[in-house]
Amino acid sequence: MITSRPAIILFGDSITQQGFSSAGNYSPGWVGLLSNAYARRADVFNRGFSGYNTRHAVNLLPKVFGQEMNSNRTLFVTVFFGANDASLPGEREHNQHVPIDEFEVNLRHIVQDVGSKLHETPIIYIDNSAPVR
């Protein structure tokens, strides 16, 4: 009989989406390492979206966290955005820059929204320490 395991939900940009990748070497990415560490103890759900910033993430919240969530069955959630937000205005073909004030508001909104659905579940924000100009 297959039983339901607790969940780990990873929400982020391409760093999360490609977190199983080895980037050309033979070591797994951070998501692969995490999945291995929780093998047979939890199911890891990768909700990474390449090219997305916190503005996009706010709009994605209903799709990613909209269904009935069971906070008793979720070990933790990671939120890993910021690399695209920190790009310079007009630097890329698809301008992904988000001003720092909006980034802060968006990040607070994401954490509050996830927290309201998953109550006491720990939310881990991962900071990529993007360079500041």
PDB file of C-alpha atoms in Angstrom:
ATOM      1  CA  MET A   1       0.000   0.000   0.000  1.00  0.00           C
ATOM      2  CA  ILE A   2       1.323   3.461  -0.915  1.00  0.00           C
ATOM      3  CA  THR A   3       0.917   6.023   1.828  1.00  0.00           C
ATOM      4  CA  SER A   4       1.057   9.778   1.506  1.00  0.00           C
ATOM      5  CA  ARG A   5       4.342  11.300   2.598  1.00  0.00           C
ATOM      6  CA  PRO A   6       4.822  14.809   3.931  1.00  0.00           C
ATOM      7  CA  ALA A   7       5.558  17.422   1.273  1.00  0.00           C
ATOM      8  CA  ILE A   8       8.389  19.851   0.721  1.00  0.00           C
ATOM      9  CA  ILE A   9       7.431  22.626  -1.707  1.00  0.00           C
ATOM     10  CA  LEU A  10      10.135  24.565  -3.551  1.00  0.00           C
ATOM     11  CA  PHE A  11       8.873  27.817  -5.115  1.00  0.00           C
ATOM     12  CA  GLY A  12      11.257  29.952  -7.118  1.00  0.00           C
ATOM     13  CA  ASP A  13      12.798  31.018 -10.392  1.00  0.00           C
ATOM     14  CA  SER A  14      15.153  29.136 -12.721  1.00  0.00           C
ATOM     15  CA  ILE A  15      17.564  28.393  -9.885  1.00  0.00           C
ATOM     16  CA  THR A  16      14.782  26.258  -8.415  1.00  0.00           C
ATOM     17  CA  GLN A  17      13.475  24.943 -11.745  1.00  0.00           C
ATOM     18  CA  GLN A  18      16.922  23.747 -12.742  1.00  0.00           C
ATOM     19  CA  GLY A  19      17.811  22.626  -9.229  1.00  0.00           C
ATOM     20  CA  PHE A  20      18.112  18.978 -10.281  1.00  0.00           C
ATOM     21  CA  SER A  21      20.701  19.914 -12.914  1.00  0.00           C
ATOM     22  CA  SER A  22      24.343  19.171 -12.495  1.00  0.00           C
ATOM     23  CA  ALA A  23      25.451  22.109 -14.684  1.00  0.00           C
ATOM     24  CA  GLY A  24      27.859  19.961 -16.650  1.00  0.00           C
ATOM     25  CA  ASN A  25      29.548  18.208 -13.750  1.00  0.00           C
ATOM     26  CA  TYR A  26      28.618  15.018 -11.964  1.00  0.00           C
ATOM     27  CA  SER A  27      27.264  16.432  -8.731  1.00  0.00           C
ATOM     28  CA  PRO A  28      23.520  16.995  -8.392  1.00  0.00           C
ATOM     29  CA  GLY A  29      21.999  20.436  -7.977  1.00  0.00           C
ATOM     30  CA  TRP A  30      20.580  21.698  -4.692  1.00  0.00           C
ATOM     31  CA  VAL A  31      17.112  20.254  -5.345  1.00  0.00           C
ATOM     32  CA  GLY A  32      18.629  16.850  -6.107  1.00  0.00           C
ATOM     33  CA  LEU A  33      20.635  16.956  -2.882  1.00  0.00           C
ATOM     34  CA  LEU A  34      17.525  17.917  -0.903  1.00  0.00           C
ATOM     35  CA  SER A  35      15.464  15.160  -2.550  1.00  0.00           C
ATOM     36  CA  ASN A  36      18.142  12.641  -1.737  1.00  0.00           C
ATOM     37  CA  ALA A  37      18.334  13.790   1.888  1.00  0.00           C
ATOM     38  CA  TYR A  38      14.549  13.299   2.283  1.00  0.00           C
ATOM     39  CA  ALA A  39      14.252  10.097   0.203  1.00  0.00           C
ATOM     40  CA  ARG A  40      11.406   7.872   1.454  1.00  0.00           C
ATOM     41  CA  ARG A  41      10.554  10.482   4.110  1.00  0.00           C
ATOM     42  CA  ALA A  42       9.002  13.306   2.044  1.00  0.00           C
ATOM     43  CA  ASP A  43       7.957  14.154  -1.501  1.00  0.00           C
ATOM     44  CA  VAL A  44       9.738  17.175  -2.967  1.00  0.00           C
ATOM     45  CA  PHE A  45       7.608  19.319  -5.281  1.00  0.00           C
ATOM     46  CA  ASN A  46       9.641  21.577  -7.554  1.00  0.00           C
ATOM     47  CA  ARG A  47       7.667  24.668  -8.546  1.00  0.00           C
ATOM     48  CA  GLY A  48      10.454  26.608 -10.226  1.00  0.00           C
ATOM     49  CA  PHE A  49       9.692  29.014 -13.078  1.00  0.00           C
ATOM     50  CA  SER A  50      12.584  30.070 -15.280  1.00  0.00           C
ATOM     51  CA  GLY A  51      12.738  33.797 -15.977  1.00  0.00           C
ATOM     52  CA  TYR A  52      10.180  34.707 -13.335  1.00  0.00           C
ATOM     53  CA  ASN A  53      10.556  37.500 -10.802  1.00  0.00           C
ATOM     54  CA  THR A  54       8.547  38.301  -7.658  1.00  0.00           C
ATOM     55  CA  ARG A  55       5.979  40.248  -9.704  1.00  0.00           C
ATOM     56  CA  HIS A  56       5.277  37.070 -11.693  1.00  0.00           C
ATOM     57  CA  ALA A  57       5.353  34.971  -8.520  1.00  0.00           C
ATOM     58  CA  VAL A  58       2.595  37.019  -6.874  1.00  0.00           C
ATOM     59  CA  ASN A  59       0.383  36.269  -9.881  1.00  0.00           C
ATOM     60  CA  LEU A  60       1.287  32.559  -9.698  1.00  0.00           C
ATOM     61  CA  LEU A  61       0.325  32.114  -6.038  1.00  0.00           C
ATOM     62  CA  PRO A  62      -3.285  30.997  -6.726  1.00  0.00           C
ATOM     63  CA  LYS A  63      -2.064  28.324  -9.143  1.00  0.00           C
ATOM     64  CA  VAL A  64       0.770  27.012  -6.999  1.00  0.00           C
ATOM     65  CA  PHE A  65      -0.834  27.310  -3.569  1.00  0.00           C
ATOM     66  CA  GLY A  66      -4.509  27.663  -4.499  1.00  0.00           C
ATOM     67  CA  GLN A  67      -5.697  24.119  -3.980  1.00  0.00           C
ATOM     68  CA  GLU A  68      -6.494  22.770  -0.548  1.00  0.00           C
ATOM     69  CA  MET A  69      -3.182  22.584   1.292  1.00  0.00           C
ATOM     70  CA  ASN A  70      -2.555  20.429   4.338  1.00  0.00           C
ATOM     71  CA  SER A  71      -0.170  22.236   6.666  1.00  0.00           C
ATOM     72  CA  ASN A  72       0.167  19.120   8.823  1.00  0.00           C
ATOM     73  CA  ARG A  73       1.599  17.262   5.823  1.00  0.00           C
ATOM     74  CA  THR A  74       3.990  19.983   4.618  1.00  0.00           C
ATOM     75  CA  LEU A  75       7.428  19.950   6.258  1.00  0.00           C
ATOM     76  CA  PHE A  76       8.528  23.293   4.823  1.00  0.00           C
ATOM     77  CA  VAL A  77       8.338  25.625   1.832  1.00  0.00           C
ATOM     78  CA  THR A  78      11.263  27.397   0.189  1.00  0.00           C
ATOM     79  CA  VAL A  79      10.903  30.726  -1.593  1.00  0.00           C
ATOM     80  CA  PHE A  80      13.862  31.474  -3.859  1.00  0.00           C
ATOM     81  CA  PHE A  81      13.410  34.607  -5.992  1.00  0.00           C
ATOM     82  CA  GLY A  82      15.589  37.637  -6.562  1.00  0.00           C
ATOM     83  CA  ALA A  83      18.088  36.955  -9.351  1.00  0.00           C
ATOM     84  CA  ASN A  84      15.740  38.189 -12.088  1.00  0.00           C
ATOM     85  CA  ASP A  85      14.372  41.011  -9.922  1.00  0.00           C
ATOM     86  CA  ALA A  86      17.939  42.285  -9.476  1.00  0.00           C
ATOM     87  CA  SER A  87      18.705  42.519 -13.186  1.00  0.00           C
ATOM     88  CA  LEU A  88      19.349  46.042 -14.400  1.00  0.00           C
ATOM     89  CA  PRO A  89      16.418  47.904 -15.995  1.00  0.00           C
ATOM     90  CA  GLY A  90      16.329  47.190 -19.720  1.00  0.00           C
ATOM     91  CA  GLU A  91      19.275  44.794 -19.418  1.00  0.00           C
ATOM     92  CA  ARG A  92      17.509  41.807 -20.974  1.00  0.00           C
ATOM     93  CA  GLU A  93      15.159  41.269 -23.880  1.00  0.00           C
ATOM     94  CA  HIS A  94      12.332  40.545 -21.426  1.00  0.00           C
ATOM     95  CA  ASN A  95      12.822  43.194 -18.779  1.00  0.00           C
ATOM     96  CA  GLN A  96      12.707  41.270 -15.508  1.00  0.00           C
ATOM     97  CA  HIS A  97      13.901  44.093 -13.255  1.00  0.00           C
ATOM     98  CA  VAL A  98      11.781  44.840 -10.196  1.00  0.00           C
ATOM     99  CA  PRO A  99      12.592  47.945  -8.115  1.00  0.00           C
ATOM    100  CA  ILE A 100      13.771  47.116  -4.592  1.00  0.00           C
ATOM    101  CA  ASP A 101      10.685  48.663  -2.919  1.00  0.00           C
ATOM    102  CA  GLU A 102       8.347  46.561  -5.071  1.00  0.00           C
ATOM    103  CA  PHE A 103      10.545  43.497  -4.502  1.00  0.00           C
ATOM    104  CA  GLU A 104      10.104  43.909  -0.743  1.00  0.00           C
ATOM    105  CA  VAL A 105       6.325  44.300  -1.049  1.00  0.00           C
ATOM    106  CA  ASN A 106       6.088  41.288  -3.373  1.00  0.00           C
ATOM    107  CA  LEU A 107       8.222  39.107  -1.125  1.00  0.00           C
ATOM    108  CA  ARG A 108       6.150  40.009   1.940  1.00  0.00           C
ATOM    109  CA  HIS A 109       2.979  39.229  -0.019  1.00  0.00           C
ATOM    110  CA  ILE A 110       4.322  35.815  -1.092  1.00  0.00           C
ATOM    111  CA  VAL A 111       5.346  34.839   2.441  1.00  0.00           C
ATOM    112  CA  GLN A 112       2.073  36.090   3.962  1.00  0.00           C
ATOM    113  CA  ASP A 113      -0.050  34.322   1.342  1.00  0.00           C
ATOM    114  CA  VAL A 114       1.778  30.998   1.719  1.00  0.00           C
ATOM    115  CA  GLY A 115       1.743  31.364   5.509  1.00  0.00           C
ATOM    116  CA  SER A 116      -2.016  31.973   5.538  1.00  0.00           C
ATOM    117  CA  LYS A 117      -2.589  28.712   3.651  1.00  0.00           C
ATOM    118  CA  LEU A 118      -0.016  26.580   5.450  1.00  0.00           C
ATOM    119  CA  HIS A 119      -0.296  28.183   8.913  1.00  0.00           C
ATOM    120  CA  GLU A 120       2.603  26.946  11.071  1.00  0.00           C
ATOM    121  CA  THR A 121       4.637  25.437   8.222  1.00  0.00           C
ATOM    122  CA  PRO A 122       8.147  26.921   8.126  1.00  0.00           C
ATOM    123  CA  ILE A 123       8.852  29.135   5.122  1.00  0.00           C
ATOM    124  CA  ILE A 124      12.520  29.371   4.215  1.00  0.00           C
ATOM    125  CA  TYR A 125      13.526  32.341   2.084  1.00  0.00           C
ATOM    126  CA  ILE A 126      16.703  31.649   0.135  1.00  0.00           C
ATOM    127  CA  ASP A 127      18.628  34.772  -0.811  1.00  0.00           C
ATOM    128  CA  ASN A 128      20.901  34.641  -3.809  1.00  0.00           C
ATOM    129  CA  SER A 129      22.760  37.749  -2.665  1.00  0.00           C
ATOM    130  CA  ALA A 130      22.547  39.388  -6.047  1.00  0.00           C
ATOM    131  CA  PRO A 131      25.117  42.144  -6.569  1.00  0.00           C
ATOM    132  CA  VAL A 132      23.932  45.648  -5.812  1.00  0.00           C
ATOM    133  CA  ARG A 133      25.089  48.478  -7.994  1.00  0.00           C
TER     134      ARG A 133
END
